[in-house]
DNA sequence: TAAAATCCATACGCAACCGTATGGAGCCTC
DNA sequence: GAGGCTCCATACGGTTGCGTATGGATTTTA
């Protein structure tokens, strides 16, 4: 009976897995030890053996999150060579409507004490920086690229917020692809206009 | 001694004012009756006289929020005739970095029971709709306008999230104006390219 | 197998909130 | 000026979560 469901001993990693899932739903503040223990069918006694306190768990979870949702995503995307394709691929990943995704809720829930903010600031800067690099590779001037990267990234965050709070207004599954094309096109547009309007 | 600070009788509106301020900081879940009472130097007894329960307060606060931050903003912006100027003005209002602003935190905190979601969905649809109208007035086809309006609005939400969680990565005060120009330009860009890249 | 190290369950105290119950102040009216 | 209405303070019970204490179970080591 060494089945997974049985009363096995738990590792620190088991707790981290659970914390990631919890963070996907409720953000950082969704990481609560008593509900976590209940979900894992164990007790707080286990938790406080593996972790000093809740802050310890939060910090460790954020480390893993950074590694998984930033380092690894960037690695994957960089396996494509063409900058425009990289962006397209990145946008596709970013707009996958998956409420199980731990990523955006981190940036979206708004309490955030200092330790959390530090990680968030670092991750955000890296992400926007990566997008800006691709835009520069496409011939956009550095400062303009930075602005457009910020536009792209904030849009990603807001999109994720709407997935949770008002999914009805977002493009339906089939239309997401078209939406991404619009974002991409607009991001790399050469602004040759200033045309008259209606 | 009818001074404001004295032990006056409170009205329902006084509670709503306080709730709006609380919502500005912690979103819907930041509306908590005991802390509110303490901040107003009164007791829960007062609250439960004016309101049935917390949900009652939340609903009323969201009504006021909708009226103030959607109806009135649209009114103000519509006093400008030129669609492009309307957008510019709207973007300027949207990107005022004011943590006291109750608006975005509503959409950003992710718990949201059904009643809240209803209001949120309605407000979001109206706002995106308004932006789309301006883009259509600028000659952009309806469906494309809807996509770009979504891009604009999600970007606004994400921007507001970063103001709270990672302000360091955002353009500094002086550069915000330039950022807004980029957003505006890109939003109304005629996509005449597909040019070769680096 | 006995001792030691790991790992976990239960019980406890503490704090923040929600909602209710109850006993008033203060004002209004007749 | 007595009774009634409006508004509020305090006290209480219930819930959820954090962190500690303590003993017991299980595995490892000697």
Tab-separated table of C-alpha atoms (C1' of nucleotides) in Angstrom:
chain	number	residue	atom	x	y	z
A	1	UNK	CA	0.000	0.000	0.000
A	2	UNK	CA	2.511	2.609	-1.037
A	3	UNK	CA	-0.217	4.151	-3.133
A	4	UNK	CA	-0.126	7.878	-3.669
A	5	UNK	CA	-3.399	8.371	-1.871
A	6	UNK	CA	-2.333	6.611	1.298
A	7	UNK	CA	-0.969	8.188	4.407
A	8	UNK	CA	2.526	8.743	3.098
A	9	UNK	CA	5.070	11.025	4.654
A	10	UNK	CA	5.085	14.391	2.998
A	11	UNK	CA	8.012	16.344	1.689
A	12	UNK	CA	8.602	20.052	1.479
A	13	UNK	CA	7.953	19.770	-2.232
A	14	UNK	CA	4.528	18.284	-1.666
A	15	UNK	CA	3.617	21.392	0.255
A	16	UNK	CA	5.030	23.578	-2.479
A	17	UNK	CA	2.916	21.816	-5.073
A	18	UNK	CA	-0.186	22.444	-3.053
A	19	UNK	CA	0.804	26.043	-2.447
A	20	UNK	CA	1.223	26.611	-6.177
A	21	UNK	CA	-2.273	25.356	-6.818
A	22	UNK	CA	-3.650	27.531	-4.065
A	23	UNK	CA	-1.822	30.540	-5.454
A	24	UNK	CA	-3.370	29.895	-8.837
A	25	UNK	CA	-6.778	30.509	-7.374
A	26	UNK	CA	-6.344	33.094	-4.687
A	27	UNK	CA	-2.987	34.646	-5.379
A	28	UNK	CA	-0.451	34.982	-2.624
A	29	UNK	CA	-3.125	35.401	-0.021
A	30	UNK	CA	-4.725	32.189	-1.203
A	31	UNK	CA	-1.806	30.364	0.387
A	32	UNK	CA	-3.214	29.460	3.803
A	33	UNK	CA	-1.762	26.662	5.821
A	34	UNK	CA	-4.855	25.261	7.481
A	35	UNK	CA	-6.877	24.931	4.267
A	36	UNK	CA	-3.787	23.538	2.590
A	37	UNK	CA	-3.422	20.913	5.286
A	38	UNK	CA	-7.053	19.970	4.949
A	39	UNK	CA	-6.719	19.657	1.179
A	40	UNK	CA	-3.699	17.402	1.634
A	41	UNK	CA	-5.532	15.391	4.256
A	42	UNK	CA	-2.900	16.045	6.849
A	43	UNK	CA	-2.445	18.501	9.701
A	44	UNK	CA	-0.593	21.671	10.507
A	45	UNK	CA	1.874	19.603	12.462
A	46	UNK	CA	3.332	18.452	9.188
A	47	UNK	CA	3.525	21.919	7.792
A	48	UNK	CA	5.355	23.447	10.698
A	49	UNK	CA	7.860	20.666	10.517
A	50	UNK	CA	8.825	21.518	6.943
A	51	UNK	CA	8.461	25.275	7.146
A	52	UNK	CA	9.278	27.915	9.664
A	53	UNK	CA	6.025	29.778	9.139
A	54	UNK	CA	3.671	30.921	6.415
A	55	UNK	CA	6.044	33.590	5.123
A	56	UNK	CA	8.619	30.868	4.589
A	57	UNK	CA	6.205	28.943	2.400
A	58	UNK	CA	5.220	32.030	0.452
A	59	UNK	CA	8.808	32.897	-0.283
A	60	UNK	CA	9.636	29.387	-1.449
A	61	UNK	CA	6.515	29.251	-3.593
A	62	UNK	CA	7.393	32.509	-5.277
A	63	UNK	CA	10.876	31.220	-6.032
A	64	UNK	CA	9.441	28.218	-7.752
A	65	UNK	CA	6.938	30.379	-9.553
A	66	UNK	CA	9.648	32.627	-10.865
A	67	UNK	CA	11.631	29.685	-12.094
A	68	UNK	CA	8.675	27.976	-13.720
A	69	UNK	CA	6.689	30.814	-15.200
A	70	UNK	CA	9.475	33.137	-16.198
A	71	UNK	CA	12.785	31.364	-16.700
A	72	UNK	CA	11.264	28.312	-18.314
A	73	UNK	CA	8.767	30.167	-20.469
A	74	UNK	CA	11.489	32.405	-21.779
A	75	UNK	CA	13.622	29.348	-22.515
A	76	UNK	CA	10.812	27.728	-24.440
A	77	UNK	CA	10.051	30.835	-26.430
A	78	UNK	CA	13.698	31.399	-27.237
A	79	UNK	CA	13.810	28.059	-28.978
A	80	UNK	CA	12.078	29.916	-31.783
A	81	UNK	CA	14.500	32.081	-33.684
A	82	UNK	CA	12.330	34.583	-35.430
A	83	UNK	CA	11.491	37.502	-33.084
A	84	UNK	CA	8.021	37.937	-34.475
A	85	UNK	CA	7.322	34.241	-34.031
A	86	UNK	CA	8.675	34.444	-30.531
A	87	UNK	CA	6.186	37.128	-29.711
A	88	UNK	CA	3.364	35.236	-31.293
A	89	UNK	CA	4.221	32.184	-29.291
A	90	UNK	CA	4.557	34.180	-26.118
A	91	UNK	CA	1.174	35.791	-26.668
A	92	UNK	CA	-0.370	32.404	-27.286
A	93	UNK	CA	0.962	31.116	-23.982
A	94	UNK	CA	-0.071	34.257	-22.184
A	95	UNK	CA	-3.644	34.170	-23.441
A	96	UNK	CA	-4.345	30.560	-22.705
A	97	UNK	CA	-7.367	30.946	-20.504
A	98	UNK	CA	-6.478	28.597	-17.713
A	99	UNK	CA	-7.807	29.447	-14.263
A	100	UNK	CA	-5.430	26.828	-12.859
A	101	UNK	CA	-2.536	28.957	-13.992
A	102	UNK	CA	-0.724	30.368	-10.974
A	103	UNK	CA	0.895	33.114	-12.872
A	104	UNK	CA	-1.147	36.261	-13.148
A	105	UNK	CA	-2.967	36.105	-9.880
A	106	UNK	CA	0.301	36.805	-8.170
A	107	UNK	CA	0.607	40.214	-9.693
A	108	UNK	CA	-3.070	40.926	-9.464
A	109	UNK	CA	-3.955	40.469	-5.842
A	110	UNK	CA	-3.104	43.656	-4.165
A	111	UNK	CA	-1.888	43.229	-0.633
A	112	UNK	CA	1.785	42.395	-1.089
A	113	UNK	CA	4.232	42.977	1.679
A	114	UNK	CA	7.799	43.889	0.886
A	115	UNK	CA	9.334	40.447	0.240
A	116	UNK	CA	6.643	39.668	-2.302
A	117	UNK	CA	6.988	43.009	-3.963
A	118	UNK	CA	10.713	42.438	-4.506
A	119	UNK	CA	10.124	39.227	-6.433
A	120	UNK	CA	7.312	40.778	-8.374
A	121	UNK	CA	9.325	43.769	-9.393
A	122	UNK	CA	12.169	41.558	-10.596
A	123	UNK	CA	9.939	39.215	-12.568
A	124	UNK	CA	8.009	42.046	-14.139
A	125	UNK	CA	11.160	43.818	-15.248
A	126	UNK	CA	12.545	40.653	-16.827
A	127	UNK	CA	9.369	39.945	-18.691
A	128	UNK	CA	8.914	43.404	-20.074
A	129	UNK	CA	12.600	43.415	-20.921
A	130	UNK	CA	12.283	40.227	-22.902
A	131	UNK	CA	9.413	41.566	-24.958
A	132	UNK	CA	11.284	44.798	-25.546
A	133	UNK	CA	14.257	42.843	-26.856
A	134	UNK	CA	12.126	41.149	-29.453
A	135	UNK	CA	10.641	44.443	-30.545
A	136	UNK	CA	14.093	45.944	-30.871
A	137	UNK	CA	15.144	42.998	-32.976
A	138	UNK	CA	12.257	43.938	-35.218
A	139	UNK	CA	13.717	47.366	-35.740
A	140	UNK	CA	11.875	49.402	-33.148
A	141	UNK	CA	13.920	51.994	-31.294
A	142	UNK	CA	14.826	51.046	-27.710
A	143	UNK	CA	12.686	53.523	-25.840
A	144	UNK	CA	9.689	52.975	-28.059
A	145	UNK	CA	10.225	49.248	-27.674
A	146	UNK	CA	10.145	49.618	-23.914
A	147	UNK	CA	6.858	51.459	-24.060
A	148	UNK	CA	5.282	48.920	-26.369
A	149	UNK	CA	6.552	46.066	-24.235
A	150	UNK	CA	4.900	47.690	-21.257
A	151	UNK	CA	1.701	47.970	-23.234
A	152	UNK	CA	1.900	44.302	-24.145
A	153	UNK	CA	2.618	43.144	-20.642
A	154	UNK	CA	0.016	45.248	-18.885
A	155	UNK	CA	-2.477	44.022	-21.429
A	156	UNK	CA	-1.594	40.456	-20.541
A	157	UNK	CA	-2.182	41.156	-16.868
A	158	UNK	CA	-5.483	42.862	-17.458
A	159	UNK	CA	-6.598	40.077	-19.719
A	160	UNK	CA	-5.895	37.557	-17.011
A	161	UNK	CA	-7.864	39.671	-14.556
A	162	UNK	CA	-10.863	39.636	-16.851
A	163	UNK	CA	-10.638	35.903	-17.326
A	164	UNK	CA	-11.506	35.718	-13.651
A	165	UNK	CA	-13.781	38.664	-13.088
A	166	UNK	CA	-15.634	39.221	-16.369
A	167	UNK	CA	-14.899	36.449	-18.842
A	168	UNK	CA	-18.025	37.278	-20.800
A	169	UNK	CA	-16.465	40.330	-22.420
A	170	UNK	CA	-13.429	38.496	-23.744
A	171	UNK	CA	-13.146	36.975	-27.208
A	172	UNK	CA	-14.504	33.449	-27.337
A	173	UNK	CA	-12.127	30.531	-27.717
A	174	UNK	CA	-12.092	30.655	-31.473
A	175	UNK	CA	-11.628	34.402	-31.599
A	176	UNK	CA	-8.627	34.480	-29.295
A	177	UNK	CA	-6.335	33.617	-32.171
A	178	UNK	CA	-7.593	36.599	-34.104
A	179	UNK	CA	-7.212	38.807	-31.054
A	180	UNK	CA	-3.603	37.777	-30.681
A	181	UNK	CA	-2.944	38.699	-34.278
A	182	UNK	CA	-4.342	42.144	-33.646
A	183	UNK	CA	-2.132	42.624	-30.626
A	184	UNK	CA	0.899	41.432	-32.513
A	185	UNK	CA	0.214	43.561	-35.553
A	186	UNK	CA	-0.414	46.633	-33.501
A	187	UNK	CA	2.688	46.078	-31.393
A	188	UNK	CA	5.049	46.022	-34.343
A	189	UNK	CA	3.193	48.591	-36.415
A	190	UNK	CA	5.289	51.292	-38.011
A	191	UNK	CA	3.450	54.395	-37.136
A	192	UNK	CA	3.337	56.048	-40.507
A	193	UNK	CA	0.071	57.771	-39.922
A	194	UNK	CA	-1.522	60.667	-38.209
A	195	UNK	CA	-4.308	60.536	-40.626
A	196	UNK	CA	-7.502	62.506	-40.485
A	197	UNK	CA	-10.337	61.042	-38.561
A	198	UNK	CA	-14.129	60.913	-38.436
B	1	UNK	CA	-20.016	72.168	18.647
B	2	UNK	CA	-21.449	70.905	15.399
B	3	UNK	CA	-17.944	70.387	14.174
B	4	UNK	CA	-17.324	67.562	11.747
B	5	UNK	CA	-15.013	65.777	14.107
B	6	UNK	CA	-17.498	65.626	16.935
B	7	UNK	CA	-19.700	62.721	17.815
B	8	UNK	CA	-22.275	63.420	15.125
B	9	UNK	CA	-24.931	61.027	13.989
B	10	UNK	CA	-23.901	59.174	10.893
B	11	UNK	CA	-25.818	58.661	7.709
B	12	UNK	CA	-25.825	55.802	5.240
B	13	UNK	CA	-23.816	58.005	2.922
B	14	UNK	CA	-21.092	58.485	5.490
B	15	UNK	CA	-20.613	54.743	5.528
B	16	UNK	CA	-20.563	54.640	1.748
B	17	UNK	CA	-17.852	57.277	1.643
B	18	UNK	CA	-15.713	55.238	3.980
B	19	UNK	CA	-16.404	52.068	2.035
B	20	UNK	CA	-15.268	53.713	-1.194
B	21	UNK	CA	-11.984	54.684	0.401
B	22	UNK	CA	-11.531	51.190	1.750
B	23	UNK	CA	-12.285	49.714	-1.650
B	24	UNK	CA	-9.635	51.929	-3.181
B	25	UNK	CA	-7.006	50.192	-1.127
B	26	UNK	CA	-8.118	46.611	-0.759
B	27	UNK	CA	-10.734	46.149	-3.432
B	28	UNK	CA	-14.077	44.673	-2.564
B	29	UNK	CA	-12.617	42.549	0.155
B	30	UNK	CA	-11.092	45.637	1.689
B	31	UNK	CA	-14.593	46.620	2.741
B	32	UNK	CA	-14.742	45.300	6.299
B	33	UNK	CA	-17.202	46.633	8.786
B	34	UNK	CA	-15.206	46.506	11.996
B	35	UNK	CA	-12.151	48.301	10.602
B	36	UNK	CA	-14.496	50.770	8.936
B	37	UNK	CA	-16.211	51.464	12.220
B	38	UNK	CA	-12.889	52.002	13.923
B	39	UNK	CA	-11.767	54.385	11.195
B	40	UNK	CA	-14.975	56.349	11.610
B	41	UNK	CA	-14.577	56.328	15.369
B	42	UNK	CA	-17.874	54.640	15.875
B	43	UNK	CA	-19.093	51.108	16.440
B	44	UNK	CA	-20.714	48.280	14.539
B	45	UNK	CA	-23.971	49.199	16.190
B	46	UNK	CA	-24.184	52.159	13.851
B	47	UNK	CA	-23.390	50.096	10.805
B	48	UNK	CA	-26.009	47.463	11.399
B	49	UNK	CA	-28.541	50.177	11.855
B	50	UNK	CA	-27.955	51.590	8.366
B	51	UNK	CA	-27.241	48.339	6.564
B	52	UNK	CA	-28.634	44.867	6.616
B	53	UNK	CA	-25.228	43.214	6.455
B	54	UNK	CA	-21.875	43.505	4.742
B	55	UNK	CA	-23.201	42.331	1.376
B	56	UNK	CA	-25.678	45.188	1.502
B	57	UNK	CA	-22.847	47.678	1.899
B	58	UNK	CA	-20.815	46.095	-0.871
B	59	UNK	CA	-23.707	46.254	-3.288
B	60	UNK	CA	-24.427	49.875	-2.517
B	61	UNK	CA	-20.762	50.787	-2.819
B	62	UNK	CA	-20.489	49.156	-6.209
B	63	UNK	CA	-23.547	51.062	-7.396
B	64	UNK	CA	-21.931	54.310	-6.448
B	65	UNK	CA	-18.673	53.203	-7.996
B	66	UNK	CA	-20.346	52.403	-11.271
B	67	UNK	CA	-22.036	55.755	-11.323
B	68	UNK	CA	-18.908	57.692	-10.433
B	69	UNK	CA	-16.184	55.926	-12.318
B	70	UNK	CA	-18.042	54.912	-15.433
B	71	UNK	CA	-21.075	57.070	-16.094
B	72	UNK	CA	-19.442	60.286	-15.016
B	73	UNK	CA	-16.087	59.622	-16.665
B	74	UNK	CA	-17.797	58.848	-19.935
B	75	UNK	CA	-19.811	62.023	-19.610
B	76	UNK	CA	-16.706	64.079	-19.049
B	77	UNK	CA	-14.852	62.522	-21.934
B	78	UNK	CA	-17.788	62.956	-24.248
B	79	UNK	CA	-17.632	66.692	-23.736
B	80	UNK	CA	-14.730	66.501	-26.160
B	81	UNK	CA	-15.944	66.079	-29.703
B	82	UNK	CA	-12.944	64.687	-31.527
B	83	UNK	CA	-12.737	60.869	-31.093
B	84	UNK	CA	-8.997	60.847	-30.966
B	85	UNK	CA	-8.976	63.572	-28.359
B	86	UNK	CA	-11.567	61.636	-26.420
B	87	UNK	CA	-9.280	58.655	-26.329
B	88	UNK	CA	-6.318	60.744	-25.340
B	89	UNK	CA	-8.259	62.270	-22.515
B	90	UNK	CA	-9.550	58.896	-21.413
B	91	UNK	CA	-6.067	57.440	-21.393
B	92	UNK	CA	-4.827	60.392	-19.378
B	93	UNK	CA	-7.497	59.814	-16.756
B	94	UNK	CA	-6.870	56.085	-16.769
B	95	UNK	CA	-3.141	56.393	-16.241
B	96	UNK	CA	-3.211	58.879	-13.419
B	97	UNK	CA	-1.249	56.957	-10.849
B	98	UNK	CA	-3.405	57.460	-7.821
B	99	UNK	CA	-3.473	54.697	-5.228
B	100	UNK	CA	-6.490	56.393	-3.664
B	101	UNK	CA	-8.447	55.630	-6.814
B	102	UNK	CA	-11.140	53.073	-6.061
B	103	UNK	CA	-11.537	52.024	-9.614
B	104	UNK	CA	-9.159	49.338	-10.751
B	105	UNK	CA	-8.794	47.427	-7.551
B	106	UNK	CA	-12.367	46.342	-7.946
B	107	UNK	CA	-11.646	44.425	-11.093
B	108	UNK	CA	-8.301	43.208	-9.902
B	109	UNK	CA	-8.929	41.438	-6.646
B	110	UNK	CA	-9.979	37.997	-7.515
B	111	UNK	CA	-12.521	36.566	-5.104
B	112	UNK	CA	-15.774	37.994	-6.420
B	113	UNK	CA	-19.029	36.298	-5.651
B	114	UNK	CA	-21.860	36.436	-8.117
B	115	UNK	CA	-23.421	39.820	-7.308
B	116	UNK	CA	-20.069	41.521	-7.687
B	117	UNK	CA	-19.339	39.729	-10.913
B	118	UNK	CA	-22.590	40.965	-12.425
B	119	UNK	CA	-21.699	44.598	-11.859
B	120	UNK	CA	-18.179	44.030	-13.049
B	121	UNK	CA	-19.263	42.383	-16.250
B	122	UNK	CA	-21.658	45.223	-17.014
B	123	UNK	CA	-19.144	47.959	-16.297
B	124	UNK	CA	-16.420	46.258	-18.283
B	125	UNK	CA	-18.647	45.804	-21.292
B	126	UNK	CA	-19.682	49.439	-21.252
B	127	UNK	CA	-16.143	50.681	-20.995
B	128	UNK	CA	-14.767	48.521	-23.761
B	129	UNK	CA	-17.801	49.438	-25.811
B	130	UNK	CA	-17.122	53.118	-25.383
B	131	UNK	CA	-13.533	52.791	-26.532
B	132	UNK	CA	-14.620	50.678	-29.476
B	133	UNK	CA	-17.057	53.389	-30.528
B	134	UNK	CA	-14.300	55.950	-30.675
B	135	UNK	CA	-12.119	53.657	-32.731
B	136	UNK	CA	-14.941	53.018	-35.141
B	137	UNK	CA	-15.447	56.743	-35.462
B	138	UNK	CA	-11.813	56.846	-36.511
B	139	UNK	CA	-12.530	54.486	-39.365
B	140	UNK	CA	-11.623	51.140	-37.867
B	141	UNK	CA	-13.893	48.244	-38.726
B	142	UNK	CA	-16.234	47.163	-35.903
B	143	UNK	CA	-14.695	43.816	-35.082
B	144	UNK	CA	-11.179	45.110	-35.235
B	145	UNK	CA	-12.264	48.046	-33.103
B	146	UNK	CA	-13.633	45.653	-30.496
B	147	UNK	CA	-10.329	43.810	-30.346
B	148	UNK	CA	-8.315	46.979	-30.019
B	149	UNK	CA	-10.651	48.320	-27.387
B	150	UNK	CA	-10.115	45.126	-25.439
B	151	UNK	CA	-6.389	45.589	-25.799
B	152	UNK	CA	-6.675	49.144	-24.526
B	153	UNK	CA	-8.831	48.254	-21.567
B	154	UNK	CA	-6.886	45.220	-20.431
B	155	UNK	CA	-3.774	47.327	-20.666
B	156	UNK	CA	-5.359	49.884	-18.385
B	157	UNK	CA	-6.175	47.208	-15.843
B	158	UNK	CA	-2.716	45.717	-15.939
B	159	UNK	CA	-1.177	49.125	-15.617
B	160	UNK	CA	-3.183	49.789	-12.505
B	161	UNK	CA	-2.077	46.453	-11.096
B	162	UNK	CA	1.548	47.376	-11.606
B	163	UNK	CA	1.082	50.745	-9.968
B	164	UNK	CA	0.403	48.766	-6.817
B	165	UNK	CA	2.637	45.746	-7.166
B	166	UNK	CA	5.672	46.865	-9.166
B	167	UNK	CA	5.616	50.621	-9.728
B	168	UNK	CA	9.327	50.633	-10.422
B	169	UNK	CA	8.932	49.208	-13.898
B	170	UNK	CA	6.435	51.815	-15.037
B	171	UNK	CA	7.340	54.999	-16.871
B	172	UNK	CA	8.191	57.822	-14.498
B	173	UNK	CA	5.807	60.727	-14.100
B	174	UNK	CA	7.265	62.722	-16.942
B	175	UNK	CA	7.355	59.747	-19.313
B	176	UNK	CA	3.729	58.782	-18.811
B	177	UNK	CA	2.641	61.366	-21.341
B	178	UNK	CA	4.922	59.819	-23.914
B	179	UNK	CA	3.663	56.349	-23.033
B	180	UNK	CA	0.093	57.431	-23.592
B	181	UNK	CA	1.025	58.759	-27.020
B	182	UNK	CA	2.469	55.390	-27.910
B	183	UNK	CA	-0.665	53.604	-26.805
B	184	UNK	CA	-2.849	56.000	-28.714
B	185	UNK	CA	-0.767	55.834	-31.859
B	186	UNK	CA	-0.600	52.094	-31.827
B	187	UNK	CA	-4.323	51.775	-31.157
B	188	UNK	CA	-5.331	53.746	-34.206
B	189	UNK	CA	-2.516	52.543	-36.433
B	190	UNK	CA	-3.441	51.459	-39.911
B	191	UNK	CA	-1.691	48.187	-40.300
B	192	UNK	CA	-0.032	48.743	-43.621
B	193	UNK	CA	2.967	46.661	-42.863
B	194	UNK	CA	4.187	43.131	-42.659
B	195	UNK	CA	7.643	44.269	-43.281
B	196	UNK	CA	10.776	42.192	-43.026
B	197	UNK	CA	12.408	41.981	-39.638
B	198	UNK	CA	15.815	41.595	-38.008
C	1	DT	C1'	16.314	-4.200	19.617
C	2	DA	C1'	17.163	-0.030	21.926
C	3	DA	C1'	18.098	4.642	21.242
C	4	DA	C1'	17.808	8.502	18.266
C	5	DA	C1'	16.160	11.110	14.715
C	6	DT	C1'	12.029	12.189	11.660
C	7	DC	C1'	7.698	13.262	10.966
C	8	DC	C1'	2.931	14.198	12.246
C	9	DA	C1'	-1.778	14.701	15.141
C	10	DT	C1'	-4.209	17.142	18.586
C	11	DA	C1'	-5.043	20.655	21.584
C	12	DC	C1'	-4.425	25.235	22.904
C	13	DG	C1'	-4.132	30.425	22.903
C	14	DC	C1'	-4.576	34.498	20.122
C	15	DA	C1'	-6.349	37.687	16.665
C	16	DA	C1'	-9.512	39.471	13.114
C	17	DC	C1'	-14.191	39.561	11.446
C	18	DC	C1'	-19.182	38.765	11.016
C	19	DG	C1'	-23.669	39.105	12.858
C	20	DT	C1'	-26.994	39.399	17.018
C	21	DA	C1'	-28.842	40.853	21.380
C	22	DT	C1'	-29.666	44.221	24.496
C	23	DG	C1'	-29.617	48.354	26.887
C	24	DG	C1'	-29.392	52.582	26.627
C	25	DA	C1'	-28.588	58.021	24.985
C	26	DG	C1'	-30.661	61.855	22.637
C	27	DC	C1'	-34.337	63.978	20.276
C	28	DC	C1'	-39.584	64.695	18.918
C	29	DT	C1'	-44.124	64.829	19.796
C	30	DC	C1'	-48.178	65.400	21.986
D	1	DG	C1'	-42.443	65.498	30.773
D	2	DA	C1'	-43.748	60.899	29.297
D	3	DG	C1'	-43.656	57.926	25.879
D	4	DG	C1'	-41.865	56.750	21.430
D	5	DC	C1'	-38.615	56.844	17.759
D	6	DT	C1'	-33.834	57.122	16.023
D	7	DC	C1'	-29.454	56.008	16.442
D	8	DC	C1'	-25.485	53.937	18.720
D	9	DA	C1'	-22.264	51.271	22.310
D	10	DT	C1'	-21.068	47.051	24.404
D	11	DA	C1'	-21.041	42.378	25.032
D	12	DC	C1'	-21.523	37.929	23.215
D	13	DG	C1'	-21.039	33.662	20.221
D	14	DG	C1'	-19.341	31.725	15.952
D	15	DT	C1'	-15.850	31.176	12.254
D	16	DT	C1'	-11.313	31.117	10.149
D	17	DG	C1'	-6.707	31.462	10.285
D	18	DC	C1'	-1.742	31.683	12.569
D	19	DG	C1'	1.639	29.797	15.492
D	20	DT	C1'	3.173	26.807	19.675
D	21	DA	C1'	3.358	22.887	22.705
D	22	DT	C1'	3.471	18.315	23.469
D	23	DG	C1'	3.157	13.566	22.914
D	24	DG	C1'	2.934	9.776	19.792
D	25	DA	C1'	4.028	7.222	15.685
D	26	DT	C1'	7.396	5.676	12.362
D	27	DT	C1'	11.688	5.167	10.446
D	28	DT	C1'	16.770	5.060	10.831
D	29	DT	C1'	20.943	4.099	13.175
D	30	DA	C1'	23.896	2.011	16.227
